[in-house]
PDB file of C-alpha atoms in Angstrom:
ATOM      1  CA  UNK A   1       2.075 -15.983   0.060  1.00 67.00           C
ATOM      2  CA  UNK A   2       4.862 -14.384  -2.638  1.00 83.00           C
ATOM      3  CA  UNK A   3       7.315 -12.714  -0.971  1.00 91.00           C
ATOM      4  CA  UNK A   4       9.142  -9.253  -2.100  1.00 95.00           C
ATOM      5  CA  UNK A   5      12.154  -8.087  -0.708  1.00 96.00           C
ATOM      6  CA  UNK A   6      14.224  -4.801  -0.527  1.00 97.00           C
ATOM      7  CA  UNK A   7      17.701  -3.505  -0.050  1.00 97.00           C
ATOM      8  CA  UNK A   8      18.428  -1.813   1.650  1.00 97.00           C
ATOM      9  CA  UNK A   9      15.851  -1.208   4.357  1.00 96.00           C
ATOM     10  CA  UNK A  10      17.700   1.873   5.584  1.00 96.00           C
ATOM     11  CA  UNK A  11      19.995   4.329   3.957  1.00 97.00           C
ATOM     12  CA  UNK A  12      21.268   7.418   4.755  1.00 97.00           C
ATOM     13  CA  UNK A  13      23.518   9.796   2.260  1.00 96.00           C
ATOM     14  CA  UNK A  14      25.035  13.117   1.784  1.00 96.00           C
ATOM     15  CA  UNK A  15      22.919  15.963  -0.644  1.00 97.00           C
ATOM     16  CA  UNK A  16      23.558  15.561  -4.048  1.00 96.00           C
ATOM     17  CA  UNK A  17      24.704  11.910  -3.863  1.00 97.00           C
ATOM     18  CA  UNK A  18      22.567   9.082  -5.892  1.00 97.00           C
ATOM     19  CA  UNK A  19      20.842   6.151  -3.948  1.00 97.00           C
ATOM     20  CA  UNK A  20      19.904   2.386  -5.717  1.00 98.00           C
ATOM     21  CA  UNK A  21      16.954   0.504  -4.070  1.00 98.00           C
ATOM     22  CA  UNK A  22      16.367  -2.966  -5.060  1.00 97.00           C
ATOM     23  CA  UNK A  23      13.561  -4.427  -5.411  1.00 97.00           C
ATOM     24  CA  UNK A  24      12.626  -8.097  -5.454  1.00 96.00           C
ATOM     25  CA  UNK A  25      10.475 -11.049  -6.075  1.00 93.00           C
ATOM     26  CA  UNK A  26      12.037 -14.187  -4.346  1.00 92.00           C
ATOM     27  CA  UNK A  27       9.543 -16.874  -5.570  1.00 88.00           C
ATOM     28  CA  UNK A  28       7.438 -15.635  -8.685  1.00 89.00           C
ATOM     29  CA  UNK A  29       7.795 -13.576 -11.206  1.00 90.00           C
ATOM     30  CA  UNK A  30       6.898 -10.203 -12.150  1.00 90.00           C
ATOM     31  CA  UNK A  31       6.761  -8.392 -15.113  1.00 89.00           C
ATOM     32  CA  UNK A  32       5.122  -5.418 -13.464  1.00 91.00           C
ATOM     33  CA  UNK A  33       6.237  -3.524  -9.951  1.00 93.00           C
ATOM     34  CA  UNK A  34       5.087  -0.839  -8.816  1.00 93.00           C
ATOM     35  CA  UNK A  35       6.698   2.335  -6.488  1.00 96.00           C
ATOM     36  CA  UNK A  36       5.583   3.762  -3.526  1.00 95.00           C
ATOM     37  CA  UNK A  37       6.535   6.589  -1.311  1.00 95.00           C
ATOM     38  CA  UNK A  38       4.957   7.071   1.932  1.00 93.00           C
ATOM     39  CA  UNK A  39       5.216  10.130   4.164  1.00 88.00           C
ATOM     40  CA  UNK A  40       4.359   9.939   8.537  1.00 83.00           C
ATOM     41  CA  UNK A  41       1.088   9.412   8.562  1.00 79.00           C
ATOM     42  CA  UNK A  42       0.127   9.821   5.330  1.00 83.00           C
ATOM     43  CA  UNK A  43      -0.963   7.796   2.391  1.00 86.00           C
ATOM     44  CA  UNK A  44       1.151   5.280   0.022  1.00 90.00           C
ATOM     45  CA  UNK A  45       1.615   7.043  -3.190  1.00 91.00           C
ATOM     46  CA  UNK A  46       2.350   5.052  -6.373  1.00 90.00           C
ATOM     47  CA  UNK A  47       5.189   7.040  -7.840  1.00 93.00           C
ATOM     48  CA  UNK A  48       5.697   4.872 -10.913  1.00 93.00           C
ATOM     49  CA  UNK A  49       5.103   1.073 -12.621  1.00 92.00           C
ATOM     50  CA  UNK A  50       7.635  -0.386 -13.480  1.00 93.00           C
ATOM     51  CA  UNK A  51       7.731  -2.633 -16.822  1.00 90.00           C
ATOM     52  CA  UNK A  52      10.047  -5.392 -17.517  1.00 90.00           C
ATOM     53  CA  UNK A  53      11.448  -4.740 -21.045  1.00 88.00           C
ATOM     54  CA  UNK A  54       9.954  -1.609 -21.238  1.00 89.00           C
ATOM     55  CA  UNK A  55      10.000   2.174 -19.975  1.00 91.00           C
ATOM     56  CA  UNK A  56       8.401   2.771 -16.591  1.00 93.00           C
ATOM     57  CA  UNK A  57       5.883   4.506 -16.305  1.00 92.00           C
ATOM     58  CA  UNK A  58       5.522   7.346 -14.133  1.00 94.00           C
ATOM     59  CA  UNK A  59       2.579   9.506 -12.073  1.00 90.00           C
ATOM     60  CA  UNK A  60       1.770  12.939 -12.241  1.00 89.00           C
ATOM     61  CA  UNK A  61       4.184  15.358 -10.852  1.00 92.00           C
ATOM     62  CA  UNK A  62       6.649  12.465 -10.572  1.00 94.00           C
ATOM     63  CA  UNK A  63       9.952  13.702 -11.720  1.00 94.00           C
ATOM     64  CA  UNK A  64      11.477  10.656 -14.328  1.00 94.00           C
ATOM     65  CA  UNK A  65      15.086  12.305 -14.195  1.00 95.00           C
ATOM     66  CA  UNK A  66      14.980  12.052 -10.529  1.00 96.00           C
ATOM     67  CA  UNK A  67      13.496   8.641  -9.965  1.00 97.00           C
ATOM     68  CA  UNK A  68      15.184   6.401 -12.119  1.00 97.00           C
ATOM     69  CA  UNK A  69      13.570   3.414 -12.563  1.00 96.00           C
ATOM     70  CA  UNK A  70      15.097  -0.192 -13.914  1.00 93.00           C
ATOM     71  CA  UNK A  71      12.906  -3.308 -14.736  1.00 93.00           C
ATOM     72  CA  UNK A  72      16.257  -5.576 -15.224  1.00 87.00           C
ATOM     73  CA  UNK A  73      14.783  -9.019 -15.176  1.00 92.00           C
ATOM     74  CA  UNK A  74      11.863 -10.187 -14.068  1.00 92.00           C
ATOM     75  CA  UNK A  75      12.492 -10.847 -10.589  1.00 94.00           C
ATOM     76  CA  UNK A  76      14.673  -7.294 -10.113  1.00 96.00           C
ATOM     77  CA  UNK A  77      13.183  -3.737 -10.708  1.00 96.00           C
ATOM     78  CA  UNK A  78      15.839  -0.793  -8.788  1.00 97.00           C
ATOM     79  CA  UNK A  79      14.770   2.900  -8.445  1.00 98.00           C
ATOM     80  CA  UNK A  80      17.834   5.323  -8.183  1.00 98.00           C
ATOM     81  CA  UNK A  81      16.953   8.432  -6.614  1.00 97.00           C
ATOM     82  CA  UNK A  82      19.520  10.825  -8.094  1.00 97.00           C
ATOM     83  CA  UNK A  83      20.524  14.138  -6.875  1.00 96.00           C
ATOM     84  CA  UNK A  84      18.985  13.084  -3.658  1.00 96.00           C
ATOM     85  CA  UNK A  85      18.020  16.426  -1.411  1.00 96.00           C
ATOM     86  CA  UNK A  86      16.190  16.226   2.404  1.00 96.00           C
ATOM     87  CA  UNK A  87      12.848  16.285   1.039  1.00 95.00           C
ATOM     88  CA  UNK A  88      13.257  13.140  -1.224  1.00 96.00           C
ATOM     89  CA  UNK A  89      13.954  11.410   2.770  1.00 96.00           C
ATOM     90  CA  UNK A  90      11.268   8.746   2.689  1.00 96.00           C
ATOM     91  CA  UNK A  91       9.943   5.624   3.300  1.00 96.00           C
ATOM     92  CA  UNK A  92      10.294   3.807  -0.343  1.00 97.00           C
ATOM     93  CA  UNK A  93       8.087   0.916  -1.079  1.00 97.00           C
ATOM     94  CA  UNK A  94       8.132  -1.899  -4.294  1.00 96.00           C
ATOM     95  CA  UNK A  95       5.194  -3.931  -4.528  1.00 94.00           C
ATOM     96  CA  UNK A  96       4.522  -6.820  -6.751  1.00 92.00           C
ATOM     97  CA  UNK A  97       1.308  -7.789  -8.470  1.00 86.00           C
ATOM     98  CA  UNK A  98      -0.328 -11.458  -7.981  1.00 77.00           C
ATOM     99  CA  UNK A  99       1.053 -13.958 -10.406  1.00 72.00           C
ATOM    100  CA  UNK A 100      -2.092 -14.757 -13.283  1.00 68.00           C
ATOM    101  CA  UNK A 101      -3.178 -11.735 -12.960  1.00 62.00           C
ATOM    102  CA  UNK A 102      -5.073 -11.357  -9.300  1.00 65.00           C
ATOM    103  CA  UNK A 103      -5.843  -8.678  -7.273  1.00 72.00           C
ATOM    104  CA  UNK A 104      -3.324  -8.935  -4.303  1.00 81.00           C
ATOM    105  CA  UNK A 105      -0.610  -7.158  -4.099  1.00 87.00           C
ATOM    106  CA  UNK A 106       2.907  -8.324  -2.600  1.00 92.00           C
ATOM    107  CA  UNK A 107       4.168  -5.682  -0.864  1.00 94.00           C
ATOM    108  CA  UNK A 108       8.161  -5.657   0.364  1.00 96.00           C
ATOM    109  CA  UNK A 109       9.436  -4.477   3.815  1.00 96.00           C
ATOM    110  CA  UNK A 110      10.081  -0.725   2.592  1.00 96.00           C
ATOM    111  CA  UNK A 111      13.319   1.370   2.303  1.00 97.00           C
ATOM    112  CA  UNK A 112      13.534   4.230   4.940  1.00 96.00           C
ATOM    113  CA  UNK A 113      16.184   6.671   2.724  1.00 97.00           C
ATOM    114  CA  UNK A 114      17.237   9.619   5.252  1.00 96.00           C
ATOM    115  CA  UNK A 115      19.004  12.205   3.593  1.00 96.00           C
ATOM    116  CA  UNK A 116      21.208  14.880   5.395  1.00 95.00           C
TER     117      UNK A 116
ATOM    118  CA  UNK B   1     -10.861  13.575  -8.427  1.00 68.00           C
ATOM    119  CA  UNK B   2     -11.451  10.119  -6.413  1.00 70.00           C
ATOM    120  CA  UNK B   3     -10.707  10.471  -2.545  1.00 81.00           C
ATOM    121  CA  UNK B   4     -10.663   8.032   0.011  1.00 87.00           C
ATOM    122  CA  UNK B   5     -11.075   8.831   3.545  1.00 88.00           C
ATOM    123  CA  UNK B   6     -10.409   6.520   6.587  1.00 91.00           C
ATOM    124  CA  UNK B   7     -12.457   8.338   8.899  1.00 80.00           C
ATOM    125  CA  UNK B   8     -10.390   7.641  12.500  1.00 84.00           C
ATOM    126  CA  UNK B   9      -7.053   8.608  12.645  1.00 88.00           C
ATOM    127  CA  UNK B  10      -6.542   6.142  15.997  1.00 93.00           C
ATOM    128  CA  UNK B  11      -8.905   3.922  17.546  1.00 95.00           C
ATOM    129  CA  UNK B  12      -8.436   2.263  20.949  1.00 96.00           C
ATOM    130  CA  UNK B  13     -10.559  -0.823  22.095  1.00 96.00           C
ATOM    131  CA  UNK B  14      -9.913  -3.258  25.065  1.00 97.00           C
ATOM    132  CA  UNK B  15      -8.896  -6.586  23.947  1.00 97.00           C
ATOM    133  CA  UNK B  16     -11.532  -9.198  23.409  1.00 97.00           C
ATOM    134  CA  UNK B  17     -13.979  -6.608  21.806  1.00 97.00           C
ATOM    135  CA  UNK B  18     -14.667  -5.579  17.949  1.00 97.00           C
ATOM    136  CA  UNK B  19     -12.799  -2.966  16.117  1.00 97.00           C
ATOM    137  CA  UNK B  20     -14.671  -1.377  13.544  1.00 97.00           C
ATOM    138  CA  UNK B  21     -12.840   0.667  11.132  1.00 97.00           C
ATOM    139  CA  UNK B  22     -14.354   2.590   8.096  1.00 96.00           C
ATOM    140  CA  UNK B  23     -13.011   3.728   4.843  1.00 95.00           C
ATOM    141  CA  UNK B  24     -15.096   5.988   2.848  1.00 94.00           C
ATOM    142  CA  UNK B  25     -14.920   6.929  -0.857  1.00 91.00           C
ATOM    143  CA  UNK B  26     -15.588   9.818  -2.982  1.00 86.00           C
ATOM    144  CA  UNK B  27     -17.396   9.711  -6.617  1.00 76.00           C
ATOM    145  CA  UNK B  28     -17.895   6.228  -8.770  1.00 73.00           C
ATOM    146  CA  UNK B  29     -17.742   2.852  -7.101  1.00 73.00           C
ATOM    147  CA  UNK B  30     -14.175   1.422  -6.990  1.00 80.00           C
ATOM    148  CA  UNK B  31     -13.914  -2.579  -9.736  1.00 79.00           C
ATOM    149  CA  UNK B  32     -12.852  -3.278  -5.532  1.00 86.00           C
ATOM    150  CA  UNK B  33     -11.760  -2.571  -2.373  1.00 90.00           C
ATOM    151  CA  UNK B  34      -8.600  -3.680  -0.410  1.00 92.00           C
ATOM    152  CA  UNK B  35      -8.022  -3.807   3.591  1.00 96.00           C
ATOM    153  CA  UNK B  36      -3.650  -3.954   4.355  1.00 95.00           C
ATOM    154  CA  UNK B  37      -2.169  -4.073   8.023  1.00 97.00           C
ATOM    155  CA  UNK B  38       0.781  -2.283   8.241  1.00 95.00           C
ATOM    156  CA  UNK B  39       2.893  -2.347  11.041  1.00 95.00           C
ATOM    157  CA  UNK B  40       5.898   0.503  11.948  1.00 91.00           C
ATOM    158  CA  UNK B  41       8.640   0.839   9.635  1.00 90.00           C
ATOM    159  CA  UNK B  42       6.702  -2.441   7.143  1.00 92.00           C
ATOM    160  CA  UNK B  43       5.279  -3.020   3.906  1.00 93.00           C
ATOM    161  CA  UNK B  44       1.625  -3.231   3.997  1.00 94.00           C
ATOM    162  CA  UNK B  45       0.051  -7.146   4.300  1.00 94.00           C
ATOM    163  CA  UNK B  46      -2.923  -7.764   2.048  1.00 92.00           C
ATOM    164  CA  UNK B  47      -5.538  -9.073   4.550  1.00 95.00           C
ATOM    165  CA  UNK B  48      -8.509  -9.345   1.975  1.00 93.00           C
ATOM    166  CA  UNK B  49     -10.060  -8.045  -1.241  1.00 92.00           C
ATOM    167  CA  UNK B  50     -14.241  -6.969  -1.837  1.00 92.00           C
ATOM    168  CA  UNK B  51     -15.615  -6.755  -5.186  1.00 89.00           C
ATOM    169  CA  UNK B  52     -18.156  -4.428  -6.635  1.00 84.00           C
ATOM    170  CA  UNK B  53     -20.540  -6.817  -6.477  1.00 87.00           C
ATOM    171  CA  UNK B  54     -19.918  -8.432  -3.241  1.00 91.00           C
ATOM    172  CA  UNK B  55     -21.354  -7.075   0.190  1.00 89.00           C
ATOM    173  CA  UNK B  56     -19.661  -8.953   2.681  1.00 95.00           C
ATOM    174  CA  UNK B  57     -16.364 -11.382   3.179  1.00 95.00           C
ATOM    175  CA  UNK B  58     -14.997 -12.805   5.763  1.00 96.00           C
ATOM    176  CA  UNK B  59     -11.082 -14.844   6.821  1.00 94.00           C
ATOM    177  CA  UNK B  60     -10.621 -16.289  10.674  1.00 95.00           C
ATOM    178  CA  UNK B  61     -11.653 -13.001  12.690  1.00 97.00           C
ATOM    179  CA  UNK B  62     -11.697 -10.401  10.286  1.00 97.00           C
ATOM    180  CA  UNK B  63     -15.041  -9.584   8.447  1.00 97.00           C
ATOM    181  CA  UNK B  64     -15.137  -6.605   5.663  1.00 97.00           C
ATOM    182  CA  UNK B  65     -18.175  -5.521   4.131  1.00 96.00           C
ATOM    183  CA  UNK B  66     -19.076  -3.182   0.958  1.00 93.00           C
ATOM    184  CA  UNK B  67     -21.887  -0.800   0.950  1.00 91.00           C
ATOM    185  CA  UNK B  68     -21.800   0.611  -2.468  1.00 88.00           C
ATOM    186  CA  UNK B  69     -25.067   3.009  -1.591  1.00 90.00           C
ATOM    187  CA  UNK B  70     -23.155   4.455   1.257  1.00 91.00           C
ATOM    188  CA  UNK B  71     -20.206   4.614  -0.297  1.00 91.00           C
ATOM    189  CA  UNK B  72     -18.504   2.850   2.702  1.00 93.00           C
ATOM    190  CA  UNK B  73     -16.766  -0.064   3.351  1.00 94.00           C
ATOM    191  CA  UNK B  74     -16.407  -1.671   6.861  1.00 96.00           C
ATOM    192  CA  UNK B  75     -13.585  -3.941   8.336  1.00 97.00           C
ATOM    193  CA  UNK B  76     -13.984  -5.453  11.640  1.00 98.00           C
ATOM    194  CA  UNK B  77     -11.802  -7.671  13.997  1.00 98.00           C
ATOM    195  CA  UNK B  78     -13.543  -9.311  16.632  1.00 97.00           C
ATOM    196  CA  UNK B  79     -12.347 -10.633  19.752  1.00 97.00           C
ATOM    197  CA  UNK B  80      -9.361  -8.049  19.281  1.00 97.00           C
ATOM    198  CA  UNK B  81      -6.145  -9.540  20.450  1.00 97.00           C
ATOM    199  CA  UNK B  82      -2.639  -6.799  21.625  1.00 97.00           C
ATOM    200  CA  UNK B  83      -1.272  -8.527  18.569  1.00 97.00           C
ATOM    201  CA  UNK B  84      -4.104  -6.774  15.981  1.00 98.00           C
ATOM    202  CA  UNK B  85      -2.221  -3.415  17.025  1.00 98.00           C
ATOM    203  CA  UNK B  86      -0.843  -1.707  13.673  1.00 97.00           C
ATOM    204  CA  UNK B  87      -2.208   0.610  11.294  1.00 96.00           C
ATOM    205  CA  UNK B  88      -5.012  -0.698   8.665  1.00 97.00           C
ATOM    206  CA  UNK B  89      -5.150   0.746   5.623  1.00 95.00           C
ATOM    207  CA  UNK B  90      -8.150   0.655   2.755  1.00 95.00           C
ATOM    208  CA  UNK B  91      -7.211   1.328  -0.585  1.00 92.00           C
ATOM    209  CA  UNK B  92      -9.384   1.122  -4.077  1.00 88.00           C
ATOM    210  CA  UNK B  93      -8.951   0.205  -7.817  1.00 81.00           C
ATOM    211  CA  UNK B  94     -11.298   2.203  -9.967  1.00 73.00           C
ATOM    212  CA  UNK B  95     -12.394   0.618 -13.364  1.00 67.00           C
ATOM    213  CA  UNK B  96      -9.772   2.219 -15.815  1.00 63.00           C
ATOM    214  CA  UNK B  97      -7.165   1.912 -13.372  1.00 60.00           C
ATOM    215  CA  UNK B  98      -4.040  -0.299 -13.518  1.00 58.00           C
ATOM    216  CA  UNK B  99      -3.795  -3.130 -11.215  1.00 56.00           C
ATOM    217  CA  UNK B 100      -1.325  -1.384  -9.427  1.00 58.00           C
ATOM    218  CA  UNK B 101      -2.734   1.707  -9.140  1.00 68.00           C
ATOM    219  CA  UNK B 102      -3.703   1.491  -5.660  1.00 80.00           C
ATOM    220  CA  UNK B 103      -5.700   4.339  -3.998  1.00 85.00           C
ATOM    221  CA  UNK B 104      -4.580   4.306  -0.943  1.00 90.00           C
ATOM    222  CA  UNK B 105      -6.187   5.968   2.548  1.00 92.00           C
ATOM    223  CA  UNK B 106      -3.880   7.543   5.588  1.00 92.00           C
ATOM    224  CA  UNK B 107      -4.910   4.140   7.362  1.00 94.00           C
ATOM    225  CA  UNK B 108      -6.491   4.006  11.009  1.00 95.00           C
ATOM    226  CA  UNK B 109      -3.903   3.355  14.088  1.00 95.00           C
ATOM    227  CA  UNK B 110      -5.130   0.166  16.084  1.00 97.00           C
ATOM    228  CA  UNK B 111      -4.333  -0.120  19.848  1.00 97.00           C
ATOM    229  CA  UNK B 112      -5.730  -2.993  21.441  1.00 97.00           C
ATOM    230  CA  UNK B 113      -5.714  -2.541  25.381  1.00 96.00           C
ATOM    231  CA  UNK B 114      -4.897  -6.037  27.520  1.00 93.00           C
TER     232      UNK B 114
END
């Protein structure tokens, strides 16, 4: 299957500082990703799609000023959590839809951002 | 709203048996139905995709079926290996949603027993 990838897979920063994940499609191409944030045992929550050439677009109660989010080719979407307190520490996920349009979803490995 | 409810938190079988695992759903019938594995500190794995209109599919050892009267979807692993251990997650697509809109359940914790 596709593969997505992610970098980094763990950070941890000061309060206050800004933090850049990258997300990526290795072998296909996406004009849509999507952004996920997932809590101990709790569900994955799509924070935000992310269009290639376009704005992103974001969920409910999903702060845009906060969550930065860059569709820079279409192979390369980053989401820059800015301003980053303790409660933004989570595990970060990108996914990546099917190419033509299927169902599946391409998942990458996750970004586990700790902040102190 | 839509909800989605995975109905064990952790479930514990001795290898070689079935694991059942069940995902419920709130409201109108998801366009499908997803099953992931997830495994510590991973991105979920797509393991396989129901339609509205299908009631049962199967790949190699896993089996999920959809029970749109019940509101219930079933995944099952038979002859459960120590390697099936990880978390398996359900998640929906309602009609109107975006392909990536995902619906997501808390997932159930698999521990196969040798």
């Amino acid at each position: 299957g596709a593969v997505v990838s992610q970098h980094p897979s763990r950070v941890i920063c000061k309060s206050g500082t800004s933090v850049k994940i990258e997300c990526r499609s290795l072998d296909f191409q996406a004009t849509t990703m999507f952004w996920y944030r997932q809590f101990p045992k709790k569900s994955l929550m799509l924070m935000a799609t992310s269009n290639e050439g376009s704005k992103a677009t974001y969920e409910q109660g999903v702060e845009k000023d906060k969550f930065l989010i860059n569709h820079a080719s279409l192979t390369l979407s980053t989401l820059t959590v800015t301003s980053a307190h303790p409660e933004d520490s989570s595990f970060y996920i990108c996914s990546a839809p099917e190419a033509g349009g299927g169902n599946e979803q391409f998942f990458g490995p996750g970004t586990r951002l700790t902040v102190l | 709203s839509q909800k989605i409810e995975q109905n064990s938190e952790a479930l514990n079988i001795q290898e070689g048996k079935t694991a059942t695992l069940t995902c419920n759903y709130t409201n109108y019938s998801p366009a499908y139905l997803q099953w992931y594995r997830q495994d510590p500190g991973r991105g979920p794995v797509f393991l396989l995709l129901i339609r509205e209109n299908e009631k049962e599919k199967r790949k190699e050892r896993l089996k999920v079926t959809f029970d749109t009267t019940l509101k219930q979807s079933l995944f099952h692993i038979t002859a459960s290996q120590p390697a099936d251990s990880a978390t398996y997650l359900c998640a929906l697509v309602w009609y109107g949603g975006s392909q990536g809109n995902l619906i997501f359940g808390k997932g159930t914790k698999l521990s196969v027993k040798p």
